[in-house]
Coordinates of C-alpha atoms in Angstrom, one line a residue:
M25 CA -66.8 -42.8 -29.2
S26 CA -65.1 -43.1 -26.1
S27 CA -65.3 -40.6 -23.8
L28 CA -62.8 -38.7 -22.3
E29 CA -63.0 -38.6 -18.9
V30 CA -61.1 -35.3 -17.0
S31 CA -60.9 -35.6 -13.7
T32 CA -61.4 -31.8 -12.2
P33 CA -60.4 -30.9 -9.3
V34 CA -62.0 -31.1 -5.8
K35 CA -60.3 -27.8 -3.9
T36 CA -57.5 -26.2 -4.5
I37 CA -55.8 -24.2 -2.1
T38 CA -53.7 -21.1 -3.5
K39 CA -50.7 -19.0 -0.3
A40 CA -48.0 -16.8 -1.9
F41 CA -45.1 -16.7 1.7
F42 CA -41.7 -15.4 2.3
V43 CA -39.8 -17.4 4.0
G44 CA -36.1 -16.8 4.8
P45 CA -35.0 -14.9 7.9
S46 CA -37.3 -13.9 10.3
T47 CA -35.1 -11.1 11.8
K48 CA -35.5 -7.3 11.0
E49 CA -32.6 -6.5 9.2
E50 CA -32.2 -9.5 7.3
K51 CA -36.2 -9.5 6.7
K52 CA -34.3 -8.0 2.7
E53 CA -33.7 -11.3 1.8
Q54 CA -37.0 -12.9 2.4
I55 CA -37.8 -15.0 -0.9
L56 CA -41.5 -15.0 -1.9
T57 CA -42.2 -18.3 -2.2
D58 CA -45.5 -19.1 -4.6
A59 CA -47.1 -22.8 -4.0
S60 CA -50.5 -24.5 -4.9
V61 CA -52.3 -28.1 -3.3
Q62 CA -54.9 -29.3 -6.1
I63 CA -56.9 -32.5 -4.3
F64 CA -58.3 -34.9 -7.1
S65 CA -59.6 -38.0 -7.2
D66 CA -56.8 -40.2 -7.8
R67 CA -53.4 -37.6 -7.2
I68 CA -52.4 -35.0 -5.8
F69 CA -51.0 -32.2 -7.3
V70 CA -48.5 -29.8 -5.5
I71 CA -46.8 -26.7 -7.1
I72 CA -44.1 -24.8 -5.2
T73 CA -42.4 -21.4 -7.0
Q74 CA -39.9 -19.7 -6.4
H75 CA -39.4 -17.9 -9.8
K76 CA -40.6 -14.5 -10.6
D77 CA -43.3 -15.3 -13.5
G78 CA -45.0 -18.5 -11.4
K79 CA -43.2 -20.3 -13.5
V80 CA -41.9 -24.2 -13.2
G81 CA -38.8 -26.0 -13.6
A82 CA -39.2 -29.8 -12.7
Y83 CA -42.2 -32.1 -12.4
L84 CA -41.3 -35.1 -9.9
S85 CA -44.2 -37.8 -8.8
G86 CA -44.0 -39.5 -5.1
S87 CA -45.9 -42.8 -3.9
V88 CA -46.3 -44.3 -1.1
E89 CA -45.8 -47.9 -0.8
E90 CA -47.0 -50.3 2.1
N91 CA -45.6 -53.6 2.2
I92 CA -48.6 -55.6 3.8
I93 CA -45.8 -58.7 5.2
D94 CA -44.1 -56.7 7.4
G95 CA -46.3 -53.4 8.1
S96 CA -43.1 -51.0 6.3
T97 CA -43.4 -47.9 4.1
T98 CA -41.6 -47.5 1.8
F99 CA -41.8 -44.1 -0.9
H100 CA -40.9 -43.7 -4.4
V101 CA -39.6 -40.6 -6.1
K102 CA -39.0 -40.4 -9.2
S103 CA -38.6 -36.8 -12.1
L104 CA -40.6 -36.8 -14.9
L105 CA -39.9 -33.4 -16.1
G106 CA -37.4 -31.1 -16.1
N107 CA -33.5 -31.1 -16.3
T108 CA -33.0 -31.7 -12.4
A109 CA -30.4 -34.3 -13.8
A110 CA -28.3 -31.9 -15.2
S111 CA -29.2 -29.6 -12.2
K112 CA -26.9 -28.7 -9.0
K113 CA -30.9 -29.2 -7.0
Q114 CA -30.9 -32.4 -8.4
H115 CA -30.6 -33.8 -4.5
I116 CA -32.8 -31.1 -3.4
V117 CA -35.8 -31.0 -4.9
E118 CA -35.3 -34.3 -4.8
V119 CA -35.1 -34.4 -0.8
Y120 CA -38.1 -31.6 -1.5
A121 CA -40.9 -34.6 -2.8
R122 CA -40.2 -37.6 -0.3
Q123 CA -40.1 -34.8 2.2
I124 CA -44.4 -33.9 1.3
T125 CA -45.2 -37.4 0.5
E126 CA -43.7 -38.8 3.2
R127 CA -46.3 -35.6 5.2
I128 CA -49.0 -36.2 4.5
F129 CA -49.1 -39.6 4.1
K130 CA -48.5 -39.1 8.6
V131 CA -51.6 -37.2 8.2
E132 CA -53.5 -39.7 6.0
K133 CA -52.3 -42.4 8.5
A134 CA -52.9 -40.5 11.7
R135 CA -56.6 -39.7 10.8
Q136 CA -57.6 -43.4 9.6
Q137 CA -56.0 -44.2 13.0
Q138 CA -57.9 -41.3 14.3
Q139 CA -61.7 -42.5 12.6
G140 CA -60.9 -46.3 14.3
T141 CA -59.3 -48.3 11.4
S142 CA -57.7 -50.8 12.2
M143 CA -53.6 -49.7 12.0
M144 CA -53.1 -53.6 10.0
M145 CA -55.3 -52.0 7.5
M146 CA -53.5 -49.9 4.2
C147 CA -53.6 -46.5 4.2
H148 CA -54.2 -45.4 0.2
L149 CA -52.6 -42.3 -0.3
P150 CA -53.2 -41.2 -4.3
P151 CA -49.9 -40.3 -6.0
I152 CA -48.9 -36.6 -5.9
L153 CA -47.2 -34.9 -8.5
L154 CA -44.6 -32.0 -7.7
G155 CA -44.2 -28.7 -9.9
I156 CA -41.1 -27.2 -8.5
T157 CA -38.8 -24.4 -8.9
L158 CA -36.5 -22.9 -5.3
S159 CA -34.4 -19.7 -5.6
D160 CA -30.6 -20.6 -5.5
D161 CA -30.7 -18.7 -2.2
G162 CA -33.0 -20.5 -0.3
G163 CA -30.8 -22.0 2.8
N164 CA -32.8 -25.0 4.9
N165 CA -34.9 -22.9 7.4
D166 CA -36.5 -22.4 3.8
F167 CA -37.1 -25.7 3.4
I168 CA -38.6 -26.4 6.7
Q169 CA -40.7 -23.3 6.6
I170 CA -42.4 -24.8 2.6
I171 CA -42.5 -28.3 3.4
D172 CA -45.6 -27.5 6.9
Q173 CA -46.3 -24.8 4.8
V174 CA -47.4 -27.4 1.7
V175 CA -48.7 -29.5 4.4
D176 CA -51.0 -27.4 6.4
M177 CA -52.5 -26.3 2.9
Y178 CA -53.0 -29.9 2.2
I179 CA -54.5 -30.5 5.2
E180 CA -56.7 -27.1 5.2
A181 CA -57.6 -28.6 1.3
T182 CA -58.4 -31.9 2.0
S183 CA -60.7 -31.1 5.8
V184 CA -64.2 -31.4 5.7

């Protein structure tokens, strides 16, 4: 019999925060956002939900491919589960997945450079699995706040 290997998270960071307008009059329009970043040996799992019950509506995968020949970097986003294709939010959740993947990749590239690793060396970033549900009330500032928060959580989870 073969044993089934199960990857357990090395570290998990979970936070709840409000996004939206910051002026006193508009505070009531802020949206509660729950986020979690889990680092596994073979993957990074990120959850972002603005659903009151913490449900996740779509799962996407983000990955990075570096070309040794020309040094270019390509980011791939793929919808795995959920009805994002029929949703008006399809493009928005794909942008979230792309930005999270790109920003985390940049963090790892910067770490590689700080450690004095050769610029020609490829940066290995495990695939990112993103579970996401967004409120219909969000705006562009919410996007920036959420992405920044997730990247900060990733840095916290992976710092030694």
